[in-house]
PDB file of C-alpha atoms in Angstrom:
ATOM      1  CA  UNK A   1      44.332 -20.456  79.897  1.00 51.00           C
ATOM      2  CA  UNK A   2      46.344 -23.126  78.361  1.00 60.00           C
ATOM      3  CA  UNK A   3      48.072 -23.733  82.045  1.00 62.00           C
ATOM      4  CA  UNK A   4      44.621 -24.108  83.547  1.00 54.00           C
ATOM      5  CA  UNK A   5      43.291 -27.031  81.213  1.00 54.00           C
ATOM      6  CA  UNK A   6      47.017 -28.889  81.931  1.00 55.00           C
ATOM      7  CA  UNK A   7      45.758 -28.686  85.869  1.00 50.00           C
ATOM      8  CA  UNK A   8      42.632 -29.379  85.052  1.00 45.00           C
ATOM      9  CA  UNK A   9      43.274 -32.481  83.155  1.00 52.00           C
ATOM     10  CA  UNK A  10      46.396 -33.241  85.877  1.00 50.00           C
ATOM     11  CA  UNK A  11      43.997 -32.995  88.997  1.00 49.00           C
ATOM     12  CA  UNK A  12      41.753 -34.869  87.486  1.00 53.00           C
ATOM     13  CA  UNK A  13      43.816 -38.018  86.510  1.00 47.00           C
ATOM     14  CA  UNK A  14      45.750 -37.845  90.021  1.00 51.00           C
ATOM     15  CA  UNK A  15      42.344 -37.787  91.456  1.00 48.00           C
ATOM     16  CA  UNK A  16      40.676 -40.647  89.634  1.00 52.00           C
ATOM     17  CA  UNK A  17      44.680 -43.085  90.431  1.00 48.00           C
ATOM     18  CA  UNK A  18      43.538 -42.128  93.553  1.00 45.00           C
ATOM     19  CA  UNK A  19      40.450 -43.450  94.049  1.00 47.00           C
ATOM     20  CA  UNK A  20      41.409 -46.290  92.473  1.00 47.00           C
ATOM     21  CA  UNK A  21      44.285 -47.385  94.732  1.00 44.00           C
ATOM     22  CA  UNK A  22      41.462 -46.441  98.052  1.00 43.00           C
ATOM     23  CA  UNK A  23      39.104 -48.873  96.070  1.00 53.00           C
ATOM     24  CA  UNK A  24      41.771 -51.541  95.459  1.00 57.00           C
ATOM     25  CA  UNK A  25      43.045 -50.801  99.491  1.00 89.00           C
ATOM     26  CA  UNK A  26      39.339 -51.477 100.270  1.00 92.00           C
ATOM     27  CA  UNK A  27      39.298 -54.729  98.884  1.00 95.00           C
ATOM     28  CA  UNK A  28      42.742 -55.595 100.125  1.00 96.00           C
ATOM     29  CA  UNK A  29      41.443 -55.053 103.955  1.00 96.00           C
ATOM     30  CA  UNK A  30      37.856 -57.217 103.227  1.00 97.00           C
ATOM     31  CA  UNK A  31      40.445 -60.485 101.717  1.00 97.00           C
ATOM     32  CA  UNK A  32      42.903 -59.637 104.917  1.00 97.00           C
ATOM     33  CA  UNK A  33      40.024 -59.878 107.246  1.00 97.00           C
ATOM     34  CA  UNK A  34      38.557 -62.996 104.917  1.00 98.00           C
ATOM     35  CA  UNK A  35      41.815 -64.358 105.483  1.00 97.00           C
ATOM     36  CA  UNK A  36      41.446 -64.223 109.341  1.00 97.00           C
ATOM     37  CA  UNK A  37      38.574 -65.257 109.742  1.00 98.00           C
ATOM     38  CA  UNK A  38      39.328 -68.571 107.080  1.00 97.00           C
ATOM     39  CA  UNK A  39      41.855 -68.508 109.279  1.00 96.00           C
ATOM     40  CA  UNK A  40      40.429 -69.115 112.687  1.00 97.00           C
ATOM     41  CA  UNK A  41      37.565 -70.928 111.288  1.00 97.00           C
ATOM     42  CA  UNK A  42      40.218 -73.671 110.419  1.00 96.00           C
ATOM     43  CA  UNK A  43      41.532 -73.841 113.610  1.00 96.00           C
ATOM     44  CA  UNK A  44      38.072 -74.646 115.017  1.00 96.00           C
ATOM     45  CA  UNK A  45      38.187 -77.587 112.259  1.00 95.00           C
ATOM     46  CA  UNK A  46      41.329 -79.168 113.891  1.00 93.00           C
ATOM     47  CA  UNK A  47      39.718 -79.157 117.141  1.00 94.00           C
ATOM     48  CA  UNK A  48      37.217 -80.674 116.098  1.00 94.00           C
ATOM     49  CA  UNK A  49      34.120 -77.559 115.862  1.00 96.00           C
ATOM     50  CA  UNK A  50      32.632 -78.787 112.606  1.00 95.00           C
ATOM     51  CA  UNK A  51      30.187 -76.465 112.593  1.00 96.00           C
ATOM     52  CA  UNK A  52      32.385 -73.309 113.828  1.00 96.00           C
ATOM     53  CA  UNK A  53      34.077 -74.184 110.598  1.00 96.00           C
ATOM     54  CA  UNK A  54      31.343 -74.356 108.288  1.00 97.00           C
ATOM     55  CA  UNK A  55      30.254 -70.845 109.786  1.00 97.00           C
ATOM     56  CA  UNK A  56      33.194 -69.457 109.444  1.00 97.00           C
ATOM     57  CA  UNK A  57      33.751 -70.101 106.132  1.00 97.00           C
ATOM     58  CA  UNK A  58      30.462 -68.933 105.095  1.00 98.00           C
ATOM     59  CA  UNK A  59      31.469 -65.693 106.533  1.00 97.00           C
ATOM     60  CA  UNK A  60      34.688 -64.953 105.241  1.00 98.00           C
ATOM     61  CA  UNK A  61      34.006 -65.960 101.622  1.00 97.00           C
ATOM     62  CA  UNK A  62      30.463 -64.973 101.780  1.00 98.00           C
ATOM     63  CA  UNK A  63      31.548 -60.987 102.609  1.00 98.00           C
ATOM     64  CA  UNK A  64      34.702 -61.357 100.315  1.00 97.00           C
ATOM     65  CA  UNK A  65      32.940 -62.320  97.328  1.00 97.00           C
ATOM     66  CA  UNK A  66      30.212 -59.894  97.952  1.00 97.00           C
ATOM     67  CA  UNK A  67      32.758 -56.808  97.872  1.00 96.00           C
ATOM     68  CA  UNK A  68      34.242 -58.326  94.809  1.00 96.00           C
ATOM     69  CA  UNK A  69      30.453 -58.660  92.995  1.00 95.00           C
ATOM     70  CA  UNK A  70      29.927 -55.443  94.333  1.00 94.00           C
ATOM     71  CA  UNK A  71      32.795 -53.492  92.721  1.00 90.00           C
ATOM     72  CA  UNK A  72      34.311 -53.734  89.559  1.00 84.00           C
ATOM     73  CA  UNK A  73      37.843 -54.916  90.190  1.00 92.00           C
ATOM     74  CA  UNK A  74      40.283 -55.215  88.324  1.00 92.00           C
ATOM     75  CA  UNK A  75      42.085 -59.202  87.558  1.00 94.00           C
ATOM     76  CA  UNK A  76      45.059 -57.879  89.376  1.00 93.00           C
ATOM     77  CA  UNK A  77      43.620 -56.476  92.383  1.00 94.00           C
ATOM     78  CA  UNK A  78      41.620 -59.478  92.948  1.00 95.00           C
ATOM     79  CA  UNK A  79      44.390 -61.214  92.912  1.00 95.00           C
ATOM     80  CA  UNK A  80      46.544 -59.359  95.457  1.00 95.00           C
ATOM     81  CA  UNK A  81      43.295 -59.550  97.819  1.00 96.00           C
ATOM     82  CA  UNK A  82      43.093 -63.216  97.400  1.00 95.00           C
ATOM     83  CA  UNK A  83      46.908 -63.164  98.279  1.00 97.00           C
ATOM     84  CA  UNK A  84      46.522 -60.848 101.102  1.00 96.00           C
ATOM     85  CA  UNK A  85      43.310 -64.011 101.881  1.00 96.00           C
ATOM     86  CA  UNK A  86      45.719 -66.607 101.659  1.00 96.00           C
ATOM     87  CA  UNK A  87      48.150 -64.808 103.914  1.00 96.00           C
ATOM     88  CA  UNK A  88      46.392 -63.796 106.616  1.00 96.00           C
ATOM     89  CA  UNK A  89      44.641 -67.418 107.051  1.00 96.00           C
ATOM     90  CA  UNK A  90      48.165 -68.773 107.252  1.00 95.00           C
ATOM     91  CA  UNK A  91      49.018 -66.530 109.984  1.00 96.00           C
ATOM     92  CA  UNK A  92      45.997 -67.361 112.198  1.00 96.00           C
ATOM     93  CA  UNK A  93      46.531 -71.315 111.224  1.00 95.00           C
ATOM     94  CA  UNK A  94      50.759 -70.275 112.202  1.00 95.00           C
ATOM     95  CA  UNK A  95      49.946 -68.718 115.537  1.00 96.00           C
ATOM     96  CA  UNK A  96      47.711 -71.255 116.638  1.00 95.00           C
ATOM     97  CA  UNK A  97      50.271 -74.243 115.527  1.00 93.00           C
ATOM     98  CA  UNK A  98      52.693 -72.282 117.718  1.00 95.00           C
ATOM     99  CA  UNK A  99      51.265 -71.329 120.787  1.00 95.00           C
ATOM    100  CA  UNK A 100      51.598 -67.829 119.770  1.00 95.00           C
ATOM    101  CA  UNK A 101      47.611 -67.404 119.470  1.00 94.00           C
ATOM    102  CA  UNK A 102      47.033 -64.830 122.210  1.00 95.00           C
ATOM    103  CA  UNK A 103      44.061 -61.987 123.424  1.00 96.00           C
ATOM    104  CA  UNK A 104      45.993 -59.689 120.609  1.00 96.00           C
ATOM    105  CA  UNK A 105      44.992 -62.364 117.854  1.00 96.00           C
ATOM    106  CA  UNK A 106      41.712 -63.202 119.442  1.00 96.00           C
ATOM    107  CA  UNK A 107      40.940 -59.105 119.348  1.00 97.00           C
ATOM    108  CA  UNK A 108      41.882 -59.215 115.908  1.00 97.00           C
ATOM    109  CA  UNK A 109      39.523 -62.012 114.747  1.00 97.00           C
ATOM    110  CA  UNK A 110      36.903 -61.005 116.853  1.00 97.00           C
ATOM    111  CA  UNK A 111      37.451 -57.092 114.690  1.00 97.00           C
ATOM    112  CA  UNK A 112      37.313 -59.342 111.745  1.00 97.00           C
ATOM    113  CA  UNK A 113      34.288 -61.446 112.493  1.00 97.00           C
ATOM    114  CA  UNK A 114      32.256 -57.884 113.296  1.00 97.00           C
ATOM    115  CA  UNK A 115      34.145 -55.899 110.318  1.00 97.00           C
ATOM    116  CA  UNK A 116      32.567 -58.680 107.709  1.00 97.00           C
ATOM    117  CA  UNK A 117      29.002 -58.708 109.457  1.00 97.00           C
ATOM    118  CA  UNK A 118      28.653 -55.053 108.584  1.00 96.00           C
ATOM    119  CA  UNK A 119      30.357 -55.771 105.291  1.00 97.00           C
ATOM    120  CA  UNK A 120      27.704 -58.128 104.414  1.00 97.00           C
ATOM    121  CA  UNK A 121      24.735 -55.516 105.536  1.00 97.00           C
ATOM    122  CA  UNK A 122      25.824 -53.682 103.353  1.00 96.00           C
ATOM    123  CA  UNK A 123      26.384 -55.620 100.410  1.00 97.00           C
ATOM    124  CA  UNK A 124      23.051 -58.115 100.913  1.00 97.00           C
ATOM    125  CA  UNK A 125      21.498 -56.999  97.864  1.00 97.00           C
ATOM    126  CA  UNK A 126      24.978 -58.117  96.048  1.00 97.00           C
ATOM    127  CA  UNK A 127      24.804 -61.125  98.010  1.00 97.00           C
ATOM    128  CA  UNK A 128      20.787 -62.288  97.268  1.00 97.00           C
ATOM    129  CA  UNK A 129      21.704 -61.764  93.330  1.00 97.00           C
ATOM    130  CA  UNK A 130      24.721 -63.920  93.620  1.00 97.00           C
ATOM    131  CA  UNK A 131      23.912 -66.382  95.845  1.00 96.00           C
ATOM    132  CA  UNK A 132      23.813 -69.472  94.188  1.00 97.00           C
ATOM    133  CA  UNK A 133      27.778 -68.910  92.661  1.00 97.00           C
ATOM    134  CA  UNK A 134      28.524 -67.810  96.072  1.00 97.00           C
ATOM    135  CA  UNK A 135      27.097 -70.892  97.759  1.00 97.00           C
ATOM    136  CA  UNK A 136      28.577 -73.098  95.204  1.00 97.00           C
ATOM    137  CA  UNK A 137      31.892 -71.673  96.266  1.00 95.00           C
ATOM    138  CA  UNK A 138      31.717 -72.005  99.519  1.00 96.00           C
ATOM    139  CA  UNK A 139      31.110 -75.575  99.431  1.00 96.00           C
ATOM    140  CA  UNK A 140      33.782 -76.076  97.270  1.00 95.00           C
ATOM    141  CA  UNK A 141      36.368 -74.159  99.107  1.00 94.00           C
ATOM    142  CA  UNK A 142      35.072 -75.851 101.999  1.00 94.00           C
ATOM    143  CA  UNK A 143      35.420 -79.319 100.263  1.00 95.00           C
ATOM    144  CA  UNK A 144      39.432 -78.107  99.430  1.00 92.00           C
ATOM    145  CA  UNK A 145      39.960 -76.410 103.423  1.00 92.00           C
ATOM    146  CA  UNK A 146      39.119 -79.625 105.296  1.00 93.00           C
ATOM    147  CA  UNK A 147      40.828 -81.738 102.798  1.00 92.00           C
ATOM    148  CA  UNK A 148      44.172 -79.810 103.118  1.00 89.00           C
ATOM    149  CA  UNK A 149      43.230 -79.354 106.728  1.00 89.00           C
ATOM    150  CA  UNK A 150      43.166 -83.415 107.155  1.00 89.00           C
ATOM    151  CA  UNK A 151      45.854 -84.320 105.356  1.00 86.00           C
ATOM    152  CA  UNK A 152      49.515 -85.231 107.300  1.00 65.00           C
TER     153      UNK A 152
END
């Protein structure tokens, strides 16, 4: 009986690491989408789209917050997400700086773009509570992109 309870307790703990690491994984694909989507967004900025940039924003950070509200996270997987962000917005910004921004990158923003529309069906209820800290950081990361996007 003994043996039993050890399982037990053993299949239990694997399975609870485990749904933590698909919960964490979750989050890391919403910031790597985020992050292309940032990504191409800026692009539109240096060629002058204004307003494909101010939509595009809205969108990434908008559906990457609203997974973050919507979960409890922990510090450190937020911040591998937001690295995984960070990353995948350099890329796009990379491959269209080098000519390298061809039908497989457009496929994968466009995947992005429709991956964080569903995202933020789902999570609109998240997003109505939290709007207002939402909005307020979407201007401000706005503010920061166009300002780093401007600069040299």
């Amino acid at each position: 009986m003994n043996i039993f309870v050890k399982l037990l307790f053993f299949l239990i703990l694997n399975l609870t690491i485990n749904i933590k690491i698909v919960t964490a994984n979750e989050l890391d694909n919403v910031g790597a989408c985020a992050g292309v989507v940032i990504g191409n967004a800026s692009v539109d900025f240096s060629l002058g789209d204004q307003q494909s940039f101010e939509d595009g924003i809205k969108i990434g950070i908008t559906a990457y917050l609203s997974e973050v509200f919507a979960q409890k996270y922990s510090k450190d997987d937020i911040a591998v997400a937001d690295q995984i962000l960070a990353s995948n917005t350099d890329k796009i910004i990379n491959a269209a700086n080098t000519q390298t921004f061809d039908e497989t990158v457009f496929e994968e923003v466009i995947k992005c773009y429709r991956a964080l529309a569903n995202l933020m069906l789902k999570n609109a209820d998240t997003i109505k509570t939290n709007s207002k800290t939402i909005n307020n950081f979407v201007i401000q990361r706005s503010k920061l992109l166009k300002r780093m996007l401007s600069a040299g």
